[in-house]
PDB file of C-alpha atoms and ligand atoms in Angstrom:
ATOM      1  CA  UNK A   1     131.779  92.108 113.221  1.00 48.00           C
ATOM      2  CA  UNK A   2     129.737  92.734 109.842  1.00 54.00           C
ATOM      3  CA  UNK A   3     131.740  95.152 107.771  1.00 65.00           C
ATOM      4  CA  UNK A   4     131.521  96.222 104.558  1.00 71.00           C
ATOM      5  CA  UNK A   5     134.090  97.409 102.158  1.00 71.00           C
ATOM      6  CA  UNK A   6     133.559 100.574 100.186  1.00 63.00           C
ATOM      7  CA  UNK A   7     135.830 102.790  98.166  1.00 64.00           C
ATOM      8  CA  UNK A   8     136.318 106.619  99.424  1.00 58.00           C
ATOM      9  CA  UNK A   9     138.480 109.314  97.759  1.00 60.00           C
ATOM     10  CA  UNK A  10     140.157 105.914  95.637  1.00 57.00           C
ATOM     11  CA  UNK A  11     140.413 103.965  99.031  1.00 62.00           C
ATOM     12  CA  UNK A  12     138.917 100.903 100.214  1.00 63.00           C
ATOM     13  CA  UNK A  13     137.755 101.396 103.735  1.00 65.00           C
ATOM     14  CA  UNK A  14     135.500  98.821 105.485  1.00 75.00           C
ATOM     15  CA  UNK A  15     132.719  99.824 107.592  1.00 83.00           C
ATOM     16  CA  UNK A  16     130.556  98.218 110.183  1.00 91.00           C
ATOM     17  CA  UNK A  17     126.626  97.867 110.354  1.00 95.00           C
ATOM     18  CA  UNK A  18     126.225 101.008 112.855  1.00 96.00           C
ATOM     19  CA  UNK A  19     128.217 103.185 110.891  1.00 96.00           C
ATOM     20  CA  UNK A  20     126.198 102.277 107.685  1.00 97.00           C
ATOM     21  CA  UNK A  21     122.887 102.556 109.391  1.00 97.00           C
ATOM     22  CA  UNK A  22     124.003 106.038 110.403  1.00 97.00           C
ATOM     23  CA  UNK A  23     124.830 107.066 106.428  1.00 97.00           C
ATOM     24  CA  UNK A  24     121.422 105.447 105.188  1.00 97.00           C
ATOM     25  CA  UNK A  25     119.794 107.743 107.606  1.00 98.00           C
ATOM     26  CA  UNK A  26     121.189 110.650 106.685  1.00 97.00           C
ATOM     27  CA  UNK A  27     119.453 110.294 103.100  1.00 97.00           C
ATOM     28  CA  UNK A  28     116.181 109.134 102.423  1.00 97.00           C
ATOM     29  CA  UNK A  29     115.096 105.353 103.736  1.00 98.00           C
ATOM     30  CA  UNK A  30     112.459 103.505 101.078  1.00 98.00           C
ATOM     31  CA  UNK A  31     109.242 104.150 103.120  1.00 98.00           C
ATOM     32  CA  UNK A  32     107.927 100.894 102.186  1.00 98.00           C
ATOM     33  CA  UNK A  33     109.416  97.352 101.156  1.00 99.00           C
ATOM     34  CA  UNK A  34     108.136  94.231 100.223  1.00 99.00           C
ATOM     35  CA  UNK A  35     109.570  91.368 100.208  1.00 99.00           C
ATOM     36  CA  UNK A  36     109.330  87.736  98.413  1.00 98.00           C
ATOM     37  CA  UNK A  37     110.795  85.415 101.112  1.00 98.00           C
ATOM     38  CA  UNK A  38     112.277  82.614  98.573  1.00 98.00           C
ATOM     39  CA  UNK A  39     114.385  79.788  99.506  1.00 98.00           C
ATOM     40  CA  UNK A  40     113.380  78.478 102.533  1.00 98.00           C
ATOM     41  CA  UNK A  41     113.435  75.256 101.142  1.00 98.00           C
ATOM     42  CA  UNK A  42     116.035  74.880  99.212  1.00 98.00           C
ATOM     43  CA  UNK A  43     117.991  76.396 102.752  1.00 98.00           C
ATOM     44  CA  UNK A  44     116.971  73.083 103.898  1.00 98.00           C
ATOM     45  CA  UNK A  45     117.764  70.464 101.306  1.00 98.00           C
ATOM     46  CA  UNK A  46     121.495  72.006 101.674  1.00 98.00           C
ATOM     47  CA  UNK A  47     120.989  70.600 104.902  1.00 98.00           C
ATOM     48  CA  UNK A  48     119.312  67.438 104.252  1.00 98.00           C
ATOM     49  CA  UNK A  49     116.931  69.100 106.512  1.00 98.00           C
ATOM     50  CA  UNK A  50     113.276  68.840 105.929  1.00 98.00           C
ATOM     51  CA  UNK A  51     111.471  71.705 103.653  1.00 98.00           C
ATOM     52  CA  UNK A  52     109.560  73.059 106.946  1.00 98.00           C
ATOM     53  CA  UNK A  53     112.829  73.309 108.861  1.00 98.00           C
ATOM     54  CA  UNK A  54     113.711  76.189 106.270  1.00 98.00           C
ATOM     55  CA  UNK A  55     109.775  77.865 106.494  1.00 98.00           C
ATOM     56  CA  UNK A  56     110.813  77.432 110.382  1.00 98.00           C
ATOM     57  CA  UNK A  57     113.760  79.193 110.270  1.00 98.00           C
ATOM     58  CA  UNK A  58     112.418  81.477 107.640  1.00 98.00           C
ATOM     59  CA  UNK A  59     110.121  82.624 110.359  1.00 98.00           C
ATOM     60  CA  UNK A  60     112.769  83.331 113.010  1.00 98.00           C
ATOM     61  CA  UNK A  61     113.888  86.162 110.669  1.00 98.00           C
ATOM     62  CA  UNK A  62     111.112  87.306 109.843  1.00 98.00           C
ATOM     63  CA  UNK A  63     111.471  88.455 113.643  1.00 97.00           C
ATOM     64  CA  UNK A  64     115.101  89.671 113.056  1.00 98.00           C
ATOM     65  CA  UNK A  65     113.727  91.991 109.750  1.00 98.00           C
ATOM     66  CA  UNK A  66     110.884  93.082 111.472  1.00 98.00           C
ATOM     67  CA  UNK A  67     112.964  94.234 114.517  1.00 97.00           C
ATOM     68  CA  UNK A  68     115.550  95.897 112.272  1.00 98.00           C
ATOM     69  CA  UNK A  69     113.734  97.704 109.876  1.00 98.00           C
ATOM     70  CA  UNK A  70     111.592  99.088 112.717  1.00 97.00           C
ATOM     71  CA  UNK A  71     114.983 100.585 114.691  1.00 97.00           C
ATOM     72  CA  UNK A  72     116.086 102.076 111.583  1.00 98.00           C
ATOM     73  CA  UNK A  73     112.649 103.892 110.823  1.00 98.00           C
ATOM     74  CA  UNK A  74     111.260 102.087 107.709  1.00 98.00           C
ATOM     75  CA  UNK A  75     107.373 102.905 108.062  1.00 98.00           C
ATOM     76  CA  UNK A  76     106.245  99.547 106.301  1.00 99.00           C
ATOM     77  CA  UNK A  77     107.450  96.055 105.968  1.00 99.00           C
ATOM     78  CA  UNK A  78     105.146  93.934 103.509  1.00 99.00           C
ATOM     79  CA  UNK A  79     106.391  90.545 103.481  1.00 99.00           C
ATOM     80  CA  UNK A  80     104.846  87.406 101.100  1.00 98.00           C
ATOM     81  CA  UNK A  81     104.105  85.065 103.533  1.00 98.00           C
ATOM     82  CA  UNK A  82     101.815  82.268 101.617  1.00 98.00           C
ATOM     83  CA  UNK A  83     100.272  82.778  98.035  1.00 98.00           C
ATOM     84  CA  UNK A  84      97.162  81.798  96.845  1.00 97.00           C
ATOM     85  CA  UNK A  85      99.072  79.301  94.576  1.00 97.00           C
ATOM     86  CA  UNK A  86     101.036  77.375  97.961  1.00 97.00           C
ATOM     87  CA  UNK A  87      97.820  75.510  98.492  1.00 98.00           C
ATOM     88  CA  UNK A  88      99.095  72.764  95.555  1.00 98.00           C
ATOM     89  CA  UNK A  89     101.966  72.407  97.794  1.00 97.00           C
ATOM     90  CA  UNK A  90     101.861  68.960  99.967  1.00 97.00           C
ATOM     91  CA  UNK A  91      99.214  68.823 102.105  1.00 98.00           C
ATOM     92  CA  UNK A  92     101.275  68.012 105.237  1.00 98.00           C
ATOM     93  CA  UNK A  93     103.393  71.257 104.247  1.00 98.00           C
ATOM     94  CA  UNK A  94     100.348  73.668 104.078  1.00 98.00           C
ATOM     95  CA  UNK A  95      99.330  72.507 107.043  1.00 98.00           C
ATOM     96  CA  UNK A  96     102.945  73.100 108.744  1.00 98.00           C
ATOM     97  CA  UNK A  97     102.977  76.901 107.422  1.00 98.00           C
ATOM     98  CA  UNK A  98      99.336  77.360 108.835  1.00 98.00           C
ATOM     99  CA  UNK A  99     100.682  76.794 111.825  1.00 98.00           C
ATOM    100  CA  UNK A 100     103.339  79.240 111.507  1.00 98.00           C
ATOM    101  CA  UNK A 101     101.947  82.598 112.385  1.00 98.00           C
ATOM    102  CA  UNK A 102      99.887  81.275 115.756  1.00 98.00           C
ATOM    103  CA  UNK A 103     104.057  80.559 116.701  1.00 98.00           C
ATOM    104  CA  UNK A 104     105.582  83.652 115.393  1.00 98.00           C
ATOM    105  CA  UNK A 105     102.861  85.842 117.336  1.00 98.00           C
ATOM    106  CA  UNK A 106     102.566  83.335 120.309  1.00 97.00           C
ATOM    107  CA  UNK A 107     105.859  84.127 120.891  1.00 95.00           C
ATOM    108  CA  UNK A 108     106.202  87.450 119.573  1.00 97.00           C
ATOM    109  CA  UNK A 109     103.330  89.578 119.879  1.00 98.00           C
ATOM    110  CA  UNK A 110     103.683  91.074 122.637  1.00 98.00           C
ATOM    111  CA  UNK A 111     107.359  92.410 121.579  1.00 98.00           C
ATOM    112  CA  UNK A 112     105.323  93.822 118.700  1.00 98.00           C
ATOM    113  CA  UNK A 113     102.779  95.693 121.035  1.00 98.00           C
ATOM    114  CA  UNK A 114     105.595  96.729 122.910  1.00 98.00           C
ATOM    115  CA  UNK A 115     107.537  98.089 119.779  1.00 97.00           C
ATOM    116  CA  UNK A 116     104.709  99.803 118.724  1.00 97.00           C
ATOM    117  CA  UNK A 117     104.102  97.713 115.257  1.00 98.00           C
ATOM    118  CA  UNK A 118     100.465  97.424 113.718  1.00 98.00           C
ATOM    119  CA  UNK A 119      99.980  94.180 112.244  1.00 98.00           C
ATOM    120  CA  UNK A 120      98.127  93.902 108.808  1.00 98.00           C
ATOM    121  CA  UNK A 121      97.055  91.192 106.757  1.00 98.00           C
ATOM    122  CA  UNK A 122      96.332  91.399 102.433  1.00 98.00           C
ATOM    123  CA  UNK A 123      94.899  88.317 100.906  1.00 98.00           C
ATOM    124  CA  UNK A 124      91.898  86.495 101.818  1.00 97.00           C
ATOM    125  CA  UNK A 125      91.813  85.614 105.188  1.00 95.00           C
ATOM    126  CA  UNK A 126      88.292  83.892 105.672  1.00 95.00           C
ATOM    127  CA  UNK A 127      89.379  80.518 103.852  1.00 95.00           C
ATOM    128  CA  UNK A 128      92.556  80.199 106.160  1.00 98.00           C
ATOM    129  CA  UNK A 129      92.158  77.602 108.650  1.00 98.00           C
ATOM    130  CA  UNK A 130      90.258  78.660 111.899  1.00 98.00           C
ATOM    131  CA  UNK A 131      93.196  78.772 114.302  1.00 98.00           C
ATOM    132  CA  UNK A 132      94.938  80.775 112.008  1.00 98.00           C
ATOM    133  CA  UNK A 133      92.638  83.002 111.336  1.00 98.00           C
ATOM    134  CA  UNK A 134      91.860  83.588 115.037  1.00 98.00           C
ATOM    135  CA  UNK A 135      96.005  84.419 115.678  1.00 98.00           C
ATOM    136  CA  UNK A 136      96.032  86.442 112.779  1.00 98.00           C
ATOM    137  CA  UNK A 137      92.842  88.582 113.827  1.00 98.00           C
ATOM    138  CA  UNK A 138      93.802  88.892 117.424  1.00 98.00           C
ATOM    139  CA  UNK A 139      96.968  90.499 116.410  1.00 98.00           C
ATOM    140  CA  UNK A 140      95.596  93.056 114.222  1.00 98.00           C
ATOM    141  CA  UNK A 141      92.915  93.738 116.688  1.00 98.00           C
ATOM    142  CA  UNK A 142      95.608  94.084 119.786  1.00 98.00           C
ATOM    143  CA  UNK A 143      97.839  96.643 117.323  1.00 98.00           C
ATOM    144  CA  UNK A 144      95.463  98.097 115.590  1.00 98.00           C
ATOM    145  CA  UNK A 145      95.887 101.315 117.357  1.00 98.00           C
ATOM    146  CA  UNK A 146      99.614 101.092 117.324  1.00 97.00           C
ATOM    147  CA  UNK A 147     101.002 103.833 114.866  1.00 94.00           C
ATOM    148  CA  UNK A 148     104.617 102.765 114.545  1.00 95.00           C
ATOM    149  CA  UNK A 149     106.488  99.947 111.840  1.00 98.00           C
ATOM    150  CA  UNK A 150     103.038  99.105 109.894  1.00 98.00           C
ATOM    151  CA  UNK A 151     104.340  94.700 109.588  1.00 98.00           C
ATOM    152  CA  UNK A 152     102.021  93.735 106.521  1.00 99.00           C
ATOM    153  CA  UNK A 153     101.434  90.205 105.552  1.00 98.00           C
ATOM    154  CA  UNK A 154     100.383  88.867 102.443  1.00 98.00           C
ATOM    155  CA  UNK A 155      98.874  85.799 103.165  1.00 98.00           C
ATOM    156  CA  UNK A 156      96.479  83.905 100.786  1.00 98.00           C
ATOM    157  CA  UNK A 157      97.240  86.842  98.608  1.00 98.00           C
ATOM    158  CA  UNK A 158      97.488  86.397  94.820  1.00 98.00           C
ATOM    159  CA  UNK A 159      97.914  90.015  92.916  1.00 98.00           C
ATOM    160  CA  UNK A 160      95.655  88.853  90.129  1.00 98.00           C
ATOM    161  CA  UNK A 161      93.063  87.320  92.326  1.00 97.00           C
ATOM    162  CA  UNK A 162      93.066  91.102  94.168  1.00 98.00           C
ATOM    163  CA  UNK A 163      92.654  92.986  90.738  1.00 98.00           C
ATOM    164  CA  UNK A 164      89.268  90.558  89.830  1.00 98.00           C
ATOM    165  CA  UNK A 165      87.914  91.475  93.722  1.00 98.00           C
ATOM    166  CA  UNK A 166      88.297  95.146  92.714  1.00 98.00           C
ATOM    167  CA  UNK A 167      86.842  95.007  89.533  1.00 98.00           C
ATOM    168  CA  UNK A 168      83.792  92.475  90.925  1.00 98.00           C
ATOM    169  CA  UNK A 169      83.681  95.404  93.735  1.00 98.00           C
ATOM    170  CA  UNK A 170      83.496  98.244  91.153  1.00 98.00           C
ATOM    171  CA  UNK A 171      80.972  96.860  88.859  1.00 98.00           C
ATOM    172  CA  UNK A 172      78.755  96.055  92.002  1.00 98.00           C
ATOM    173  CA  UNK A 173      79.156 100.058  92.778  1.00 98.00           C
ATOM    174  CA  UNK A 174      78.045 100.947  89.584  1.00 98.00           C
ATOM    175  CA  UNK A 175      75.369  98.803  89.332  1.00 98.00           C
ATOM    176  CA  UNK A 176      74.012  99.889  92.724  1.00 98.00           C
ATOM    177  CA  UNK A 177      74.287 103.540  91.409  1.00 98.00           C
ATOM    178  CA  UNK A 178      76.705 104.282  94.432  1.00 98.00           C
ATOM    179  CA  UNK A 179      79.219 106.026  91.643  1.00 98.00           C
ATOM    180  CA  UNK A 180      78.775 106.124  88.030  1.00 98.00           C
ATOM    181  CA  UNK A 181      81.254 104.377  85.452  1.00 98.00           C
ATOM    182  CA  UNK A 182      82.683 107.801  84.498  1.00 98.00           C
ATOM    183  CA  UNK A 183      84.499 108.316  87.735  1.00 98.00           C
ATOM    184  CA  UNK A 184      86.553 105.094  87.376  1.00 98.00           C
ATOM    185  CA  UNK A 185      90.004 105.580  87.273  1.00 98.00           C
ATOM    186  CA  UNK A 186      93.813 104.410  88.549  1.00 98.00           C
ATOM    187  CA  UNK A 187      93.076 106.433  91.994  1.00 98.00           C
ATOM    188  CA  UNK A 188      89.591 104.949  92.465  1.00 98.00           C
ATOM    189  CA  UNK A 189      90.988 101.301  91.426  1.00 98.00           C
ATOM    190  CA  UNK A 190      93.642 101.841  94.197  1.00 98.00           C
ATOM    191  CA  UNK A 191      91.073 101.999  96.722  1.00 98.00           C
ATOM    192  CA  UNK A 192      89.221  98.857  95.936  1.00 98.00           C
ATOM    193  CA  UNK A 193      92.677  96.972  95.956  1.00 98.00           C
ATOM    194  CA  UNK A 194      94.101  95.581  99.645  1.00 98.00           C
ATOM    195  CA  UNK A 195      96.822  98.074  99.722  1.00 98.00           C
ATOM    196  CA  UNK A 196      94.329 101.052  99.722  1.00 98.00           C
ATOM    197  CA  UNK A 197      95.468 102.250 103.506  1.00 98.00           C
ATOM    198  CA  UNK A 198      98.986 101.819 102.385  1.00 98.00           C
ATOM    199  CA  UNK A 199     101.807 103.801 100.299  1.00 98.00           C
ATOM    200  CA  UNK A 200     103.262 101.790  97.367  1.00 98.00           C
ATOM    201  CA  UNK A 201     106.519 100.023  97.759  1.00 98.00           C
ATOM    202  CA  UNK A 202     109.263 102.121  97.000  1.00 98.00           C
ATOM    203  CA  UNK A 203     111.405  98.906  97.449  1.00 98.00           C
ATOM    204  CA  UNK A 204     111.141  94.993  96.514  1.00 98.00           C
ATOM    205  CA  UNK A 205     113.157  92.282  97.470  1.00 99.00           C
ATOM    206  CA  UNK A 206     112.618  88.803  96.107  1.00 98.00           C
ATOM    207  CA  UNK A 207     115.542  86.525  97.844  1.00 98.00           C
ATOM    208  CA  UNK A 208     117.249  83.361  96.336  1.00 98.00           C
ATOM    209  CA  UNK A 209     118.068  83.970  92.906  1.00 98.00           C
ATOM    210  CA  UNK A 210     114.512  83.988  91.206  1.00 97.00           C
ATOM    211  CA  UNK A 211     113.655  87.174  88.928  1.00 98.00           C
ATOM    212  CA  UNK A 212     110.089  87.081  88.580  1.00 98.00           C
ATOM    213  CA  UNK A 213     107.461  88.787  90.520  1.00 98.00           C
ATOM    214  CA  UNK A 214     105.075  85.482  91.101  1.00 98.00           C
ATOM    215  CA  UNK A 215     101.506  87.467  91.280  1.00 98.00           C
ATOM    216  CA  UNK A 216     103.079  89.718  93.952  1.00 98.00           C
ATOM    217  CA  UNK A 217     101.607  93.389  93.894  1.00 99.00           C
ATOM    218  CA  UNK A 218     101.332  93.912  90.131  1.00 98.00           C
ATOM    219  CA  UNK A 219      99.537  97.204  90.131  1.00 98.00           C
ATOM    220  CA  UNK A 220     101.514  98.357  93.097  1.00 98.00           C
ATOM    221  CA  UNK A 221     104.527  97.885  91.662  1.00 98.00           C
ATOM    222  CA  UNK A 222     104.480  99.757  88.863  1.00 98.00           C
ATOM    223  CA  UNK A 223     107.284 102.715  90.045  1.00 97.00           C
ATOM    224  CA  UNK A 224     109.408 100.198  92.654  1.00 97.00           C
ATOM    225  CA  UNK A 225     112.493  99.742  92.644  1.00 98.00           C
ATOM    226  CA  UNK A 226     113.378  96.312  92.496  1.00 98.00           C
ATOM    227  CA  UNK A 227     116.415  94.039  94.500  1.00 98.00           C
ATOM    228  CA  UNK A 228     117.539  90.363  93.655  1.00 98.00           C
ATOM    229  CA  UNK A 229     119.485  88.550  95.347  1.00 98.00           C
ATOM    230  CA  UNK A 230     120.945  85.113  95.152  1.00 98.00           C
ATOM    231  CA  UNK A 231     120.896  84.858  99.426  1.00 98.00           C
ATOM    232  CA  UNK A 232     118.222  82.214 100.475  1.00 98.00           C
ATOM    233  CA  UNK A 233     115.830  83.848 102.686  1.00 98.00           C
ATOM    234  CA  UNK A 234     117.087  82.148 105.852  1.00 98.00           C
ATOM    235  CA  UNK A 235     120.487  83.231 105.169  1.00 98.00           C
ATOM    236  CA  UNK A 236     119.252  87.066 105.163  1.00 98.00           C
ATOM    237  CA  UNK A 237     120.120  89.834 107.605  1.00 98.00           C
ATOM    238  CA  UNK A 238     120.568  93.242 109.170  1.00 98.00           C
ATOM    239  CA  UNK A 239     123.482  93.636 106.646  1.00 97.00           C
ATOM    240  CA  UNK A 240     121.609  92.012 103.717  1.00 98.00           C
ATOM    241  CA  UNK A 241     118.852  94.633 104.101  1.00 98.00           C
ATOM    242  CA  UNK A 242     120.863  96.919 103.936  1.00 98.00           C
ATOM    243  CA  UNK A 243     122.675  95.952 100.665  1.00 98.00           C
ATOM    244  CA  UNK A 244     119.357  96.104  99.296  1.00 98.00           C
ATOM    245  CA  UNK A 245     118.755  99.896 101.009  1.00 98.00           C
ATOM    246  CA  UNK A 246     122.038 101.543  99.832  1.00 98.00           C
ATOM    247  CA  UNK A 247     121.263 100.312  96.101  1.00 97.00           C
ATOM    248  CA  UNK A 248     117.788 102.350  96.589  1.00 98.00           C
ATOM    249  CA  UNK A 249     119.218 105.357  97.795  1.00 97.00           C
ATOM    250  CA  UNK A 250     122.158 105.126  94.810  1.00 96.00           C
ATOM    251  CA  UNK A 251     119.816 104.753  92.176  1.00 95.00           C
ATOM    252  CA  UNK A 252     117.371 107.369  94.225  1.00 86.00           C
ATOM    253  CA  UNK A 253     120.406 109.670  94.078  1.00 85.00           C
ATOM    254  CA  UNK A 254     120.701 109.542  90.025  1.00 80.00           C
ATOM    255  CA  UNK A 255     117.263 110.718  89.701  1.00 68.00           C
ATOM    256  CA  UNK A 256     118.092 113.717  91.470  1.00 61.00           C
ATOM    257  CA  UNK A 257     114.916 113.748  92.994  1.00 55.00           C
ATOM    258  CA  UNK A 258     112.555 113.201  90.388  1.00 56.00           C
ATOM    259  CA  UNK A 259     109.647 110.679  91.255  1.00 54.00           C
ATOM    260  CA  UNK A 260     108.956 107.367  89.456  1.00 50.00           C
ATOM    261  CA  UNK A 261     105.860 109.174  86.369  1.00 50.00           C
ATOM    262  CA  UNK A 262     108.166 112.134  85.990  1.00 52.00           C
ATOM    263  CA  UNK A 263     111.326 110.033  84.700  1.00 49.00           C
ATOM    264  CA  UNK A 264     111.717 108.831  81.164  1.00 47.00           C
TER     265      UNK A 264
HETATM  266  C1  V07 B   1     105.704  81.969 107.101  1.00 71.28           C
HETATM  267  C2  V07 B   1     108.204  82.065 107.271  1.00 71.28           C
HETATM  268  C3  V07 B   1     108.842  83.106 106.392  1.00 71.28           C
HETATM  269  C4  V07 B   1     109.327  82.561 105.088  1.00 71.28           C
HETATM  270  C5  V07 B   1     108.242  82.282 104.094  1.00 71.28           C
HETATM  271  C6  V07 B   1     107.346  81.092 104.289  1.00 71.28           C
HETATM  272  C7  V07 B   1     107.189  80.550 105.672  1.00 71.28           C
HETATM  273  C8  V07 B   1     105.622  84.585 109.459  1.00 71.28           C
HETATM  274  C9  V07 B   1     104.274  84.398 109.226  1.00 71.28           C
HETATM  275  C10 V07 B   1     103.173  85.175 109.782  1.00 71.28           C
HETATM  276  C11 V07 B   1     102.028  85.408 109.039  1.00 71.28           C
HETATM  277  C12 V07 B   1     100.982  86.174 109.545  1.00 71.28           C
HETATM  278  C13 V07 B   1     101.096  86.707 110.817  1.00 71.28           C
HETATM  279  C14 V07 B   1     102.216  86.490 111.571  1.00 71.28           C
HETATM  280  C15 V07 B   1     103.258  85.726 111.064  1.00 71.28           C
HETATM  281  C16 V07 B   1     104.196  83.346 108.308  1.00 71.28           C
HETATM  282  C17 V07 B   1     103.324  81.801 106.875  1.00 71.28           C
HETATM  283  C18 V07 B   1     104.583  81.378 106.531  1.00 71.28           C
HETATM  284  C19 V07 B   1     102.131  81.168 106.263  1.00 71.28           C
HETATM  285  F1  V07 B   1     100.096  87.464 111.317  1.00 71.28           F
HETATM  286  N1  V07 B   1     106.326  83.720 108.734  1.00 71.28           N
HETATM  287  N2  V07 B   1     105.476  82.966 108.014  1.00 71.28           N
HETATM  288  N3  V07 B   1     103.117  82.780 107.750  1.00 71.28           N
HETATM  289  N4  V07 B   1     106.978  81.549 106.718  1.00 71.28           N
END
């Protein structure tokens, strides 16, 4: 069983995943996380495997993360799926990971009607390939009125690419005279960005050992706390997550309830 060993009134005790589920509860969960799925290749070269072998089985816990983090009441999962910078990857490997969401919701989606999840997409979805666009849309169409786990993909999704749409959609505004240039501020910039229906992460998790945020949610970001760890994404689970959730909540706990602007 997956235990964990912690140190209580100066004694090491180990305790399993329920048990440690049960104490995360009982103080306040990160509303939303995001998550930089890294090392799903180099998963595979450990295993003379092929680089999609690792996006393949990157995918299958995707599932797992999904299904967890919707039991233990997180409200939204954003996970970086495929950046606007991937397309320089080979051609034969693009086309692979196009192919992964029609699998993962061919298989899945109607777990994630059952489970109540709302799929959502950020990035831009009209130059994905047809048939993925066409999964992708039917999914968010069939959940949209779901109101549980909200399972957010970024996909096509560069941060700085999102920041120039807002502006280009701001300036338009103004220009049309539908508000005037006075009124722009951090609030109004939120809701031109692709996040504008969402909270901002209160937790991100970049896997495999890289510490750099790779045009991931730069604006959004600006108050999260962030995770690293060295465990290559297909090697990450229930317990994993959790690492990740109790070192929120510690560092939560110092601030003595003081939110992100109010601390200096
Ligand atoms: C992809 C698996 C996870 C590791 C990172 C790269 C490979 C799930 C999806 C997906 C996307 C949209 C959707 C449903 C599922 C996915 C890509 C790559 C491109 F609506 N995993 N996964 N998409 N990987």
């Amino acid at each position: 069983m997956l235990k964990k060993l912690i140190r209580k009134n100066e004694q090491t005790i180990s305790i399993n995943l329920t048990e440690r589920i049960k104490r995360a509860q009982q103080e306040q969960l990160p509303s939303h996380i995001a998550i930089i799925m890294d090392g799903n290749g180099r998963w595979a070269k450990k295993r003379t495997l092929p680089r999609v072998a690792g996006h393949h089985e990157g995918m299958k816990i995707v599932k797992r993360i999904t299904r967890f983090a919707n039991e233990i009441g997180i409200k939204t999962l954003t996970l970086y799926a495929f950046s606007t910078e991937n397309w320089k990857r080979p051609k034969l490997e693009v086309e692979f990971l196009m192919r992964l969401p029609e699998e993962f919701l061919g298989t899945y989606l109607p777990e994630l009607i059952e489970q109540n999840v709302q799929v959502k997409m950020m990035g831009n979805i009209e130059s994905l390939p047809e048939h993925t666009k066409r999964a992708v849309k039917k999914a968010m169409e069939q959940t949209a009125h779901n109101d549980g786990l909200i399972l957010n993909f970024a996909l096509n999704y560069g941060s700085r690419d999102e920041i120039v749409q807002a502006v280009r959609n701001i300036v338009n505004d103004v220009q049309d005279g539908n508000i005037s240039a006075e009124v722009i501020s951090e609030k109004l910039l939120d809701n031109y960005l692709m996040t504008k229906d969402l909270s901002e992460p209160d937790l991100l998790i970049r896997t495999s050992g890289e510490v750099r945020l790779s045009n991931f949610m730069l604006w959004q970001l600006a108050y999260t706390e962030f995770w690293f760890t060295d465990t290559l994404w297909p090697d990450f689970d229930e317990a994993c997550l959790l690492d990740a959730i109790e070192s929120y909540q510690t560092r939560n706990r110092r601030y003595g309830g003081l939110k992100g602007e109010e601390v200096n």
